[in-house]
Structure formats: structure tokens, C-alpha cells
């Protein structure tokens, strides 16, 4: 099936996989003989905006027309990998003359960003030959690219960097364990193809092999493998498998789903409740995308009820992108429930940091604590609803009975009502970035000005915009008509920040202080230039007035 041409989104990171020995050029002119003007323009845009990196750190470029060529094997591999994560496979997968394989955010004809994985089948054949016919090697490469998307690496500026490469390696090891690959096979591509020395953007072989091993062992331990996880072979567990695991060295690619098939629903939970072990909440540990929406360290939640809610959360994530994770935890490790929830949001990569569409609910009944940490976007939808208080009531009412019977029975549903409330309140919001400048969203609003447009039909109402600008004031005074501050928002605990966009337009950003604590760049500073992502507060703006936006995330502009 012919794929639509995709426009690159500015400052998207493409993490490309390349052979260290191929000697690929630093940059290649992205033109195609006989290409139409539109194709030539797309190629020029890609070369100008796409920062791409190979395994050995060499910058690369590829031509958008090549991405339109259809193919089945890469789509099937991605679909199969995603079956073992329990997460939706909302990627566009294309086969073409890219140097190797890439994960990148690109915008389609409708200007809506798409998560794209592109791969070169000839390169995958080279990998198989170089690793002595080990078919797990190309699977690990595609898993690495999926890890970049799931970990949010493709929506932040800066290109490839050692920490994000290690995160993707860890994810690759994590998911290959679940697919049935021995540790040696999960590491084969890195062990064979990557030099030992660290590069500017990519770590060397030793560090990357350690990251793969970390993910592989963590997946083994989460499935109850215990001490056997150090042996390098997948361990049979009592949990229901997601699908039959391939052999350690298949003769052909692992069995795949039909081309472009919808992602499989999560596997049924085992007939009897089983306890799980969450990774230790450690701010220095490598994050790894979680593969489920409900974790139970006590093994007391009713399997049938849990499976019902797991399915609902999966379908919600598939439809909206919002990820809501509930953790029933034995030990907070000395942290408060809120600090633990923040740590696990990072460690399990819940939601996407740019639009703040994740939520982590923590219930620690033995410490008599509960918390609900919401991404900035989810928090806007939830308003003043206090999910932590609801979870604390569950501990007081339900936990004594759960503990007495070593089973929660119907109280499992009561526990999940907090997550279900968030699911219902976030199902109608738009979680894609609709506009790339402040001027664009203001033009769209001007086109609707004076018209009776229902919110659900509006192209502006609560839409998300990305813009770049300089902070002019961190404490703008109220009552200034040229830079109007919404007193209600300030009284509700939000901080007003005046920003002038790169186009010279003004915007008043409203920031929840809790959002600042999640931003890698720390608190905003006056005089600095940032790229921000924000949700429009309402309709019918006067272009002469200061734009009112609820901030979701920000990063220092480069």
C-alpha cells in the first residue's frame, strides 16, 4: 500500500541504526531523478530540519520519496513486538532506501504528526549475515527504534544522546526477553556491529550491552524468574504468555501478524491472581517503558475484574494516547507515595512528557499512603477532582478485607474506579499537536470569529500548539490590558508567565508548579528562549490581546 508523503516536524530526533563499518557519508543530497517539485521540496525540508544519528554517531539523511514504498516485513515485525508490550502499535511503518532504520516524527498532509519507523530491508539482510544468520538481531534493531518512540525521544530537541540510546537498548532487551530470546541473541546486533569506544552521540559496545542486559533481566524478574534470571536463558513462569515464543534462532523472521493489522489486545491475565515485582524507584536508573496498566505486588486483585480494566485502559491508550497506570505497592522504599508515583511515571515512561497525557496512581496500603500524579494535560481535564483521597478511602475500607482473605474480590473494581474516572474525563480531549506557531492558531481562530461553532467542531477549542518564544516576565502584574493576567487561574494555583513568540506575538502561559518539577530543564528563567507546548484555554481571542495558554511542557530552545 502506497504511503502518504510525510513532512518532517522541526526539531524531531531520528535515531538511525547503522553499521560502524559501512563508512556512510556524513550527508547525502536528498534528491531523486525525475522527482516532482513537491518531492524535491520535501527532500529539501527533510535535509534542513531532520537531525539523524547512526549507531556509530555518523549523521545521515534520507529522501522522503523513498518512504512511500510499501513493504510487509517491517510492519509485521513491529506488530509482533508490540503484542508483547501490551501497548497500542500506532506507528506508520515504511520500507525504503533509508540507510538502515529510523524512528522519527513526521507530519502528514493533514499536518498531524505521525510516529514513523522506516527501515531498509537490504540493511536487515546485512545484519543477519553479519551475525551469522541470527534473526533476533534485526528484531532487536526494530525494538530499539520502537523504544525511541515509546520513551518520547522523538519529541524532544537535541538529536541522539548517550542516555536516550541506552534507554532504547534497555527496552530492546526487555521486550526480547518477553518474546523468548536468550540474552546472547538479544545482544547479538550490538556485540557484532558496534565499536567499543564511546561516540559523541552514542555509547560504546560495553555500555550498550549492559543496558540490554538490564532490560532483559528486569523483564525476567518481573515475570518471577528470580535467581534464574542471571543465566541468560528465558525462564518459564506461571503467568499466561502473550503469544507462543519463537525459538532462539528462527530460520526465518518470527511469525508475524497480517500487514498493517490492528494491534492485538492485551493477553488475558492468568486465571489465578499472581504477584508482580515493580522495578525499584531509582532516579538514577534507566527508564524502561512499562508493558501493562495495572501492577499488583500483593497478588490479591481479582483476575477477571483486573483483565476487564486492563482491556479498557489499553483501548483508551490506543484511541487517545492517554496512559493511566495503577500500582498496588508493597513498599515505597522510604519515599512518600507522591514521590514514588513521580519516580514511576519517569521509570515506566507513562504517557508522553510533551503533552502530559500520563497518570500514575499509587496505593501503598502497608504504609497507609496513596497518591495520584497526573501529567499536565490530564490534570487540566481532571480539574479539582482529588483521586488520591479516593484511593486513601479504598485503603481504609477495602484493604482490611483484602488482607484478611488474601483476595480483594469485588473490591478490585472499587480500586479501579479512580483510574476509570480519569479515563472517562480524558476521552474527548485532543492529544496531538495541531499547530506549530502561535500565529497559526490565531489565524484559525480568526476564521471562526463571529461564527457559532460548537466546541467539538472547532479547530481551535482546547487545541494544542507548539511555539518558540522568550520569557519576558515570570511575575507579570495584574490589571495590565496589554498583558492580561487571569486572576482566577492564579488563585487556583497556576503561575502566569509572559512570553513573546518568535513572531513577535505575546502569550500568557499558565503553569502548574508541579509541571515544572517534571521538566528536565528545571524552572523557567526570565530572558531565556524556550520551545513550549500548550493547550488553548478557550475560544474567540482578539489577536490584539495576549493569548491565554495552559502550558503542558517546555524545553530550552537551541
Coordinates of C-alpha atoms in Angstrom, one line a residue:
X1 CA 0.0 0.0 0.0
X2 CA 1.4 3.4 -1.0
X3 CA 2.2 5.5 2.0
X4 CA 1.4 9.3 2.1
X5 CA 4.3 11.7 1.9
X6 CA 5.2 12.9 5.4
X7 CA 6.5 16.3 6.2
X8 CA 9.2 16.5 8.9
X9 CA 8.3 18.2 12.2
X10 CA 11.0 20.7 13.2
X11 CA 13.5 19.5 15.9
X12 CA 12.3 15.9 15.7
X13 CA 15.0 13.4 16.5
X14 CA 15.6 10.4 14.3
X15 CA 17.6 7.6 15.9
X16 CA 19.1 5.7 13.0
X17 CA 20.7 2.4 13.2
X18 CA 23.9 2.0 11.1
X19 CA 26.9 -0.3 10.7
X20 CA 30.1 1.1 12.1
X21 CA 32.0 -0.3 9.2
X22 CA 29.8 0.9 6.3
X23 CA 31.5 4.3 6.0
X24 CA 28.3 6.1 5.2
X25 CA 28.6 9.7 4.1
X26 CA 28.0 12.5 6.7
X27 CA 25.3 13.9 4.5
X28 CA 23.8 12.9 1.2
X29 CA 21.9 15.2 -1.2
X30 CA 18.3 14.2 -0.9
X31 CA 17.1 14.3 -4.5
X32 CA 15.5 11.8 -6.8
X33 CA 15.9 11.8 -10.6
X34 CA 12.7 12.9 -12.2
X35 CA 11.0 13.7 -8.9
X36 CA 8.1 16.1 -8.9
X37 CA 8.7 19.6 -7.4
X38 CA 6.7 18.6 -4.3
X39 CA 9.1 15.7 -3.7
X40 CA 12.1 17.9 -4.2
X41 CA 10.7 20.4 -1.7
X42 CA 10.1 17.6 0.8
X43 CA 13.6 16.3 0.4
X44 CA 15.0 19.8 1.0
X45 CA 12.8 20.3 4.1
X46 CA 14.0 16.9 5.5
X47 CA 17.7 17.8 4.9
X48 CA 17.2 21.1 6.6
X49 CA 15.2 20.0 9.7
X50 CA 15.9 16.4 10.4
X51 CA 18.8 15.6 12.7
X52 CA 19.6 11.9 12.3
X53 CA 22.2 9.7 14.0
X54 CA 23.5 6.3 13.4
X55 CA 24.7 3.7 15.9
X56 CA 28.3 5.0 15.5
X57 CA 27.2 8.6 15.7
X58 CA 27.5 9.5 11.9
X59 CA 24.9 12.0 10.8
X60 CA 22.7 10.6 8.0
X61 CA 20.0 11.8 5.7
X62 CA 17.3 10.1 3.6
X63 CA 14.8 11.1 0.9
X64 CA 11.1 11.3 1.7
X65 CA 10.0 9.8 -1.6
X66 CA 11.7 6.5 -0.6
X67 CA 9.4 6.4 2.4
X68 CA 6.4 6.0 0.2
X69 CA 7.4 2.4 -0.9
X70 CA 5.3 -0.2 0.7
X71 CA 6.6 -3.3 2.5
X72 CA 5.3 -6.0 4.8
X73 CA 8.1 -7.5 6.9
X74 CA 8.9 -4.3 8.9
X75 CA 5.2 -3.8 9.7
X76 CA 4.8 -7.4 10.7
X77 CA 7.9 -7.2 13.0
X78 CA 6.6 -4.0 14.7
X79 CA 3.2 -5.5 15.2
X80 CA 4.7 -8.6 16.7
X81 CA 7.0 -6.7 19.1
X82 CA 4.1 -4.5 20.2
X83 CA 2.0 -7.6 21.0
X84 CA 4.5 -8.3 23.8
X85 CA 4.3 -4.8 25.3
X86 CA 0.5 -4.7 25.8
X87 CA 0.6 -1.2 24.3
X88 CA -1.0 0.1 21.1
X89 CA 1.1 0.0 17.9
X90 CA 0.2 3.4 16.5
X91 CA 3.2 3.7 14.1
X92 CA 3.5 4.2 10.4
X93 CA 6.0 1.6 9.2
X94 CA 7.5 2.1 5.8
X95 CA 10.2 0.2 3.7
X96 CA 12.5 2.3 1.6
X97 CA 16.1 3.3 0.7
X98 CA 16.9 4.7 4.1
X99 CA 20.5 3.8 5.1
X100 CA 19.3 1.4 7.8
X101 CA 16.4 2.0 10.2
X102 CA 15.0 5.2 11.8
X103 CA 12.4 6.4 14.3
X104 CA 11.2 9.9 13.5
X105 CA 8.2 12.2 14.0
X106 CA 6.8 13.5 10.6
X107 CA 3.6 15.3 9.7
X108 CA 1.2 14.0 7.1
X109 CA -0.8 16.0 4.6
X110 CA -3.3 16.9 7.4
X111 CA -0.4 18.4 9.4
X112 CA -1.0 15.9 12.2
X113 CA 2.3 14.4 13.4
X114 CA 2.8 10.7 12.8
X115 CA 5.3 8.4 14.5
X116 CA 7.2 6.8 11.7
X117 CA 9.6 3.8 11.6
X118 CA 11.5 3.5 8.4
X119 CA 13.8 0.6 7.5
X120 CA 15.9 -0.7 4.7
X121 CA 15.4 -4.5 4.0
X122 CA 18.8 -4.8 2.4
X123 CA 20.4 -3.5 5.6
X124 CA 18.5 -6.0 7.6
X125 CA 19.8 -8.7 5.4
X126 CA 23.4 -7.5 6.0
X127 CA 22.7 -7.6 9.8
X128 CA 21.5 -11.2 9.5
X129 CA 24.6 -12.2 7.6
X130 CA 27.0 -10.3 9.9
X131 CA 25.5 -12.0 12.9
X132 CA 25.8 -15.5 11.4
X133 CA 22.1 -15.9 10.4
X134 CA 20.8 -14.8 13.8
X135 CA 17.3 -13.5 13.1
X136 CA 16.9 -12.0 16.5
X137 CA 19.4 -9.3 15.5
X138 CA 17.1 -7.3 13.2
X139 CA 14.2 -7.8 15.6
X140 CA 16.4 -6.2 18.3
X141 CA 17.1 -3.3 15.9
X142 CA 13.4 -2.7 15.3
X143 CA 12.7 -2.9 19.1
X144 CA 15.4 -0.3 19.7
X145 CA 13.6 2.1 17.3
X146 CA 10.2 1.4 18.9
X147 CA 11.9 2.2 22.3
X148 CA 12.8 5.7 21.0
X149 CA 9.1 6.4 20.2
X150 CA 7.7 4.9 23.3
X151 CA 10.2 6.7 25.5
X152 CA 9.4 10.1 23.9
X153 CA 12.9 10.6 22.5
X154 CA 11.5 11.6 19.1
X155 CA 9.5 14.6 20.5
X156 CA 12.4 16.4 22.2
X157 CA 15.1 18.5 20.6
X158 CA 18.7 17.7 20.6
X159 CA 19.0 14.5 18.5
X160 CA 20.6 11.3 19.8
X161 CA 22.4 11.4 23.1
X162 CA 24.0 8.6 25.1
X163 CA 21.3 8.4 27.8
X164 CA 18.5 8.0 25.3
X165 CA 20.3 5.4 23.3
X166 CA 20.8 3.4 26.5
X167 CA 17.1 3.7 27.3
X168 CA 16.2 2.3 23.9
X169 CA 18.7 -0.5 24.3
X170 CA 17.2 -1.4 27.7
X171 CA 13.7 -1.5 26.1
X172 CA 15.0 -3.8 23.4
X173 CA 16.4 -6.2 25.9
X174 CA 13.2 -6.0 28.0
X175 CA 10.9 -6.9 25.1
X176 CA 13.1 -9.5 23.5
X177 CA 13.1 -11.4 26.8
X178 CA 9.3 -11.5 26.7
X179 CA 9.5 -12.7 23.1
X180 CA 11.6 -15.6 24.1
X181 CA 15.1 -14.5 23.0
X182 CA 18.1 -15.6 25.1
X183 CA 20.2 -12.7 26.4
X184 CA 23.1 -13.5 24.0
X185 CA 20.7 -13.2 21.0
X186 CA 19.2 -10.0 22.3
X187 CA 22.7 -8.6 22.5
X188 CA 24.0 -10.0 19.2
X189 CA 23.5 -7.0 17.0
X190 CA 25.3 -4.6 19.4
X191 CA 28.0 -7.2 20.1
X192 CA 28.8 -7.7 16.5
X193 CA 28.3 -4.3 14.9
X194 CA 29.2 -1.6 17.5
X195 CA 32.7 -0.4 18.3
X196 CA 33.9 -0.4 21.9
X197 CA 34.8 3.3 22.0
X198 CA 32.1 5.9 23.0
X199 CA 31.0 8.2 20.3
X200 CA 29.7 11.8 20.7
X201 CA 26.1 10.8 20.5
X202 CA 26.2 7.0 21.1
X203 CA 27.8 5.0 23.9
X204 CA 30.2 2.2 23.1
X205 CA 29.6 -1.5 23.0
X206 CA 30.2 -2.3 26.7
X207 CA 27.6 0.2 28.0
X208 CA 25.1 -0.8 25.4
X209 CA 25.4 -4.5 26.1
X210 CA 24.9 -3.7 29.8
X211 CA 21.7 -1.7 29.1
X212 CA 20.3 -4.6 27.0
X213 CA 21.1 -7.0 29.9
X214 CA 19.5 -4.6 32.4
X215 CA 16.2 -4.7 30.5
X216 CA 16.4 -8.4 29.8
X217 CA 17.0 -9.2 33.5
X218 CA 14.3 -6.8 34.6
X219 CA 11.7 -8.4 32.4
X220 CA 12.8 -11.8 33.7
X221 CA 12.4 -10.8 37.3
X222 CA 9.1 -9.1 36.7
X223 CA 7.8 -12.5 35.4
X224 CA 9.0 -14.3 38.5
X225 CA 12.3 -15.7 37.3
X226 CA 14.2 -14.9 40.4
X227 CA 17.8 -16.0 40.6
X228 CA 17.5 -17.9 37.4
X229 CA 17.4 -14.6 35.5
X230 CA 21.2 -14.4 35.7
X231 CA 21.5 -17.5 33.5
X232 CA 20.9 -15.8 30.2
X233 CA 18.0 -18.1 29.1
X234 CA 14.3 -17.2 29.2
X235 CA 12.6 -18.7 32.3
X236 CA 9.2 -20.3 32.2
X237 CA 6.8 -18.7 34.5
X238 CA 3.3 -19.3 35.8
X239 CA 2.0 -16.1 34.1
X240 CA -0.1 -16.5 31.0
X241 CA 2.2 -15.9 27.9
X242 CA 1.3 -13.2 25.5
X243 CA 1.9 -15.5 22.5
X244 CA 4.0 -18.5 21.6
X245 CA 7.6 -17.5 21.8
X246 CA 9.9 -18.1 18.8
X247 CA 12.9 -20.3 19.0
X248 CA 16.2 -18.7 19.9
X249 CA 17.4 -18.8 16.2
X250 CA 14.5 -19.0 13.8
X251 CA 15.1 -20.0 10.3
X252 CA 13.1 -17.0 9.0
X253 CA 11.6 -13.9 10.6
X254 CA 9.4 -14.7 13.7
X255 CA 5.8 -15.4 12.8
X256 CA 4.1 -12.2 12.2
X257 CA 0.6 -10.7 12.1
X258 CA -1.0 -9.6 8.7
X259 CA 0.3 -6.4 7.2
X260 CA -0.9 -3.3 8.9
X261 CA -3.0 -5.4 11.3
X262 CA -4.5 -3.7 14.3
X263 CA -2.5 -4.3 17.4
X264 CA -3.6 -7.3 19.4
X265 CA -5.5 -6.7 22.7
X266 CA -3.6 -7.4 25.9
X267 CA -3.2 -11.0 26.8
X268 CA -5.7 -12.3 29.3
X269 CA -4.5 -12.2 32.9
X270 CA -3.8 -15.6 34.4
X271 CA -6.8 -17.5 35.9
X272 CA -5.4 -17.1 39.4
X273 CA -4.0 -13.8 40.8
X274 CA -0.2 -13.6 40.8
X275 CA 2.1 -11.1 42.5
X276 CA 4.4 -9.0 40.4
X277 CA 7.6 -7.0 41.3
X278 CA 7.9 -3.4 40.2
X279 CA 11.4 -2.0 39.5
X280 CA 12.9 -0.1 42.3
X281 CA 12.1 3.6 42.2
X282 CA 15.5 5.0 41.4
X283 CA 16.1 8.4 39.8
X284 CA 19.5 7.2 38.5
X285 CA 18.1 4.0 36.9
X286 CA 17.5 3.7 33.2
X287 CA 13.8 4.1 32.5
X288 CA 12.0 1.3 30.5
X289 CA 8.5 1.5 29.0
X290 CA 6.1 -0.5 31.1
X291 CA 4.0 -3.1 29.3
X292 CA 0.7 -3.0 31.3
X293 CA -1.6 -0.7 33.0
X294 CA -2.2 -2.4 36.4
X295 CA 0.5 -3.8 38.7
X296 CA -0.3 -5.8 41.8
X297 CA 2.7 -6.6 44.1
X298 CA 0.5 -8.5 46.6
X299 CA -1.3 -10.8 44.1
X300 CA -4.7 -10.1 45.6
X301 CA -6.6 -8.4 42.8
X302 CA -9.4 -10.4 41.1
X303 CA -8.0 -11.7 37.8
X304 CA -11.3 -11.3 35.8
X305 CA -12.0 -7.8 37.0
X306 CA -8.4 -6.8 36.6
X307 CA -8.4 -8.1 33.0
X308 CA -11.6 -6.1 32.2
X309 CA -10.0 -2.8 33.4
X310 CA -6.6 -3.7 31.7
X311 CA -8.5 -4.0 28.4
X312 CA -10.3 -0.7 29.0
X313 CA -7.1 1.1 29.7
X314 CA -5.4 -0.4 26.7
X315 CA -8.2 0.6 24.4
X316 CA -8.2 4.1 25.8
X317 CA -4.5 4.4 25.2
X318 CA -5.0 3.1 21.7
X319 CA -7.8 5.6 20.9
X320 CA -6.4 8.7 22.7
X321 CA -2.7 8.1 23.6
X322 CA -3.6 8.7 27.3
X323 CA -1.9 6.1 29.6
X324 CA -3.3 5.5 33.1
X325 CA -1.3 3.1 35.3
X326 CA -2.4 1.9 38.7
X327 CA 0.2 0.4 41.1
X328 CA -0.7 -1.6 44.2
X329 CA 2.6 -1.4 46.0
X330 CA 4.2 -3.4 48.9
X331 CA 7.0 -1.0 49.8
X332 CA 7.5 2.7 48.9
X333 CA 11.2 2.4 49.6
X334 CA 11.2 5.3 52.1
X335 CA 9.6 7.7 49.7
X336 CA 6.2 9.4 50.0
X337 CA 3.5 8.0 47.8
X338 CA 3.7 11.1 45.7
X339 CA 7.4 11.0 45.2
X340 CA 7.2 7.3 44.4
X341 CA 4.5 8.0 41.8
X342 CA 6.6 10.7 40.2
X343 CA 9.6 8.3 40.1
X344 CA 7.5 5.5 38.5
X345 CA 6.0 7.9 35.9
X346 CA 9.6 8.5 34.8
X347 CA 10.8 4.9 35.2
X348 CA 7.8 3.3 33.4
X349 CA 7.6 6.1 30.8
X350 CA 3.9 6.6 31.4
X351 CA 2.4 8.9 28.8
X352 CA 4.2 11.5 26.7
X353 CA 6.0 14.3 28.5
X354 CA 5.4 16.8 25.8
X355 CA 1.5 16.8 26.0
X356 CA 1.3 15.4 29.6
X357 CA -1.1 12.6 28.9
X358 CA 0.0 10.2 31.6
X359 CA -1.3 9.3 35.0
X360 CA 0.2 7.1 37.8
X361 CA -2.0 6.1 40.7
X362 CA -0.1 4.6 43.7
X363 CA -1.8 2.7 46.5
X364 CA 0.6 1.5 49.3
X365 CA -1.7 0.1 52.0
X366 CA 1.0 -1.2 54.3
X367 CA 2.3 2.4 54.6
X368 CA -1.3 3.8 54.6
X369 CA -0.4 6.1 51.7
X370 CA -1.9 6.8 48.3
X371 CA -1.1 9.4 45.5
X372 CA -2.3 10.4 42.1
X373 CA 0.3 12.0 39.9
X374 CA -1.1 13.4 36.7
X375 CA 0.6 14.7 33.6
X376 CA -0.1 18.4 32.9
X377 CA -2.6 17.7 30.2
X378 CA -4.5 15.1 32.2
X379 CA -4.5 17.5 35.2
X380 CA -6.3 20.1 33.1
X381 CA -9.0 17.7 32.3
X382 CA -9.5 16.5 35.8
X383 CA -9.7 20.0 37.4
X384 CA -10.2 19.8 41.2
X385 CA -11.0 16.1 41.4
X386 CA -8.8 14.5 44.1
X387 CA -8.1 11.0 43.1
X388 CA -5.6 10.5 46.0
X389 CA -8.3 11.0 48.6
X390 CA -10.4 8.4 46.8
X391 CA -7.6 5.9 46.9
X392 CA -7.0 6.6 50.6
X393 CA -10.6 5.8 51.3
X394 CA -10.1 2.5 49.5
X395 CA -7.2 1.6 51.8
X396 CA -9.3 2.3 54.9
X397 CA -12.4 0.5 53.7
X398 CA -11.2 -2.3 51.4
X399 CA -7.7 -3.2 52.4
X400 CA -8.5 -4.9 55.8
X401 CA -10.9 -7.3 53.9
X402 CA -8.4 -7.9 51.1
X403 CA -5.6 -8.7 53.6
X404 CA -7.8 -10.9 55.7
X405 CA -8.9 -13.1 52.7
X406 CA -5.6 -12.6 50.7
X407 CA -8.0 -11.7 47.9
X408 CA -9.9 -8.5 47.0
X409 CA -12.8 -9.9 45.0
X410 CA -15.2 -7.2 44.2
X411 CA -13.1 -4.5 45.9
X412 CA -10.8 -4.7 42.9
X413 CA -13.4 -2.8 40.9
X414 CA -13.6 -0.1 43.6
X415 CA -9.9 0.3 43.4
X416 CA -10.0 0.8 39.6
X417 CA -12.8 3.5 39.8
X418 CA -10.2 6.2 40.2
X419 CA -8.4 5.3 37.0
X420 CA -11.7 4.8 35.2
X421 CA -12.8 8.4 36.2
X422 CA -9.6 9.7 34.6
X423 CA -10.3 7.6 31.5
X424 CA -13.8 9.0 31.1
X425 CA -12.7 12.6 31.7
X426 CA -9.8 12.4 29.1
X427 CA -11.6 10.5 26.3
X428 CA -12.8 13.6 24.4
X429 CA -9.7 15.8 24.5
X430 CA -7.3 16.1 21.5
X431 CA -3.8 14.9 22.4
X432 CA -2.0 15.7 19.1
X433 CA -0.1 18.9 18.4
X434 CA -2.4 20.8 16.0
X435 CA -0.4 24.0 15.4
X436 CA 3.3 24.8 15.2
X437 CA 3.2 28.5 15.7
X438 CA 1.1 31.0 17.7
X439 CA 0.3 32.8 14.5
X440 CA -1.2 29.6 13.0
X441 CA -3.6 29.0 15.8
X442 CA -4.6 32.7 15.9
X443 CA -5.4 32.6 12.1
X444 CA -7.6 29.5 12.7
X445 CA -9.4 31.4 15.4
X446 CA -9.9 34.4 13.3
X447 CA -11.6 32.3 10.6
X448 CA -14.1 31.1 13.2
X449 CA -14.6 34.6 14.8
X450 CA -18.2 35.5 15.0
X451 CA -19.5 32.1 13.9
X452 CA -21.5 29.7 16.1
X453 CA -19.0 26.8 16.2
X454 CA -19.7 24.1 18.7
X455 CA -16.6 23.2 20.7
X456 CA -16.4 19.7 19.3
X457 CA -16.3 21.1 15.8
X458 CA -13.9 24.0 16.4
X459 CA -10.4 23.9 15.0
X460 CA -9.2 26.0 18.0
X461 CA -11.1 25.0 21.1
X462 CA -8.6 23.4 23.6
X463 CA -6.2 22.5 20.7
X464 CA -2.5 22.0 21.4
X465 CA 0.1 24.4 19.9
X466 CA 3.9 24.3 19.8
X467 CA 5.7 27.7 19.8
X468 CA 9.1 29.2 20.5
X469 CA 9.5 32.4 22.4
X470 CA 11.4 34.3 25.1
X471 CA 10.2 34.7 28.7
X472 CA 9.6 38.4 29.3
X473 CA 8.2 38.2 32.8
X474 CA 7.9 35.5 35.4
X475 CA 5.6 37.6 37.5
X476 CA 3.5 39.9 35.3
X477 CA 1.4 42.4 37.2
X478 CA -2.4 42.1 37.1
X479 CA -4.5 44.7 35.5
X480 CA -2.3 45.4 32.5
X481 CA -4.5 45.4 29.4
X482 CA -1.5 44.8 27.1
X483 CA -0.6 41.6 29.1
X484 CA -3.7 40.5 30.8
X485 CA -3.4 38.1 33.7
X486 CA -6.4 35.8 34.5
X487 CA -6.9 36.2 38.3
X488 CA -9.0 33.0 38.5
X489 CA -6.2 30.9 37.2
X490 CA -3.7 32.5 39.5
X491 CA -6.0 32.0 42.5
X492 CA -6.3 28.3 41.5
X493 CA -2.5 27.9 42.0
X494 CA -1.2 28.4 38.5
X495 CA 1.7 30.7 37.8
X496 CA 1.4 33.3 35.0
X497 CA 4.4 33.7 32.6
X498 CA 4.5 36.3 29.9
X499 CA 6.2 35.1 26.7
X500 CA 6.9 36.9 23.4
X501 CA 6.8 34.4 20.5
X502 CA 9.4 34.3 17.7
X503 CA 6.8 36.1 15.5
X504 CA 6.5 39.0 18.0
X505 CA 3.1 37.9 19.4
X506 CA 2.5 37.8 23.1
X507 CA 1.2 34.8 25.1
X508 CA 0.3 34.4 28.7
X509 CA 1.3 30.9 29.8
X510 CA -0.3 29.4 32.9
X511 CA 1.9 26.8 34.6
X512 CA 1.1 24.3 37.3
X513 CA 4.1 24.3 39.7
X514 CA 4.0 20.5 39.6
X515 CA 4.7 20.6 35.9
X516 CA 8.0 22.4 36.4
X517 CA 9.2 19.6 38.6
X518 CA 8.8 17.2 35.7
X519 CA 10.7 19.3 33.2
X520 CA 14.3 18.2 32.5
X521 CA 15.5 21.8 32.1
X522 CA 14.2 22.9 35.6
X523 CA 12.2 26.0 36.3
X524 CA 11.8 28.7 33.6
X525 CA 14.1 31.7 33.7
X526 CA 13.4 35.3 32.5
X527 CA 15.2 36.2 29.3
X528 CA 15.6 32.6 28.2
X529 CA 14.1 31.3 24.9
X530 CA 12.0 28.1 25.1
X531 CA 10.1 25.8 22.9
X532 CA 6.8 25.3 24.7
X533 CA 3.7 23.1 24.1
X534 CA 0.5 24.4 25.5
X535 CA -3.3 23.9 25.2
X536 CA -5.5 26.8 24.2
X537 CA -7.7 28.0 27.1
X538 CA -10.7 29.0 25.1
X539 CA -12.3 30.5 22.0
X540 CA -12.8 33.9 20.5
X541 CA -9.5 35.5 21.1
X542 CA -8.8 39.0 19.9
X543 CA -5.4 38.9 18.0
X544 CA -4.6 42.2 19.6
X545 CA -4.9 40.7 23.1
X546 CA -2.5 38.5 24.9
X547 CA -3.0 34.8 24.1
X548 CA -4.0 32.7 27.0
X549 CA -2.5 29.2 27.0
X550 CA -2.2 26.4 29.6
X551 CA 1.4 25.1 29.5
X552 CA 2.0 21.4 29.1
X553 CA 5.7 21.2 28.7
X554 CA 8.8 23.2 27.7
X555 CA 12.4 22.8 26.8
X556 CA 15.3 25.3 26.3
X557 CA 15.4 26.3 22.6
X558 CA 18.6 25.5 20.8

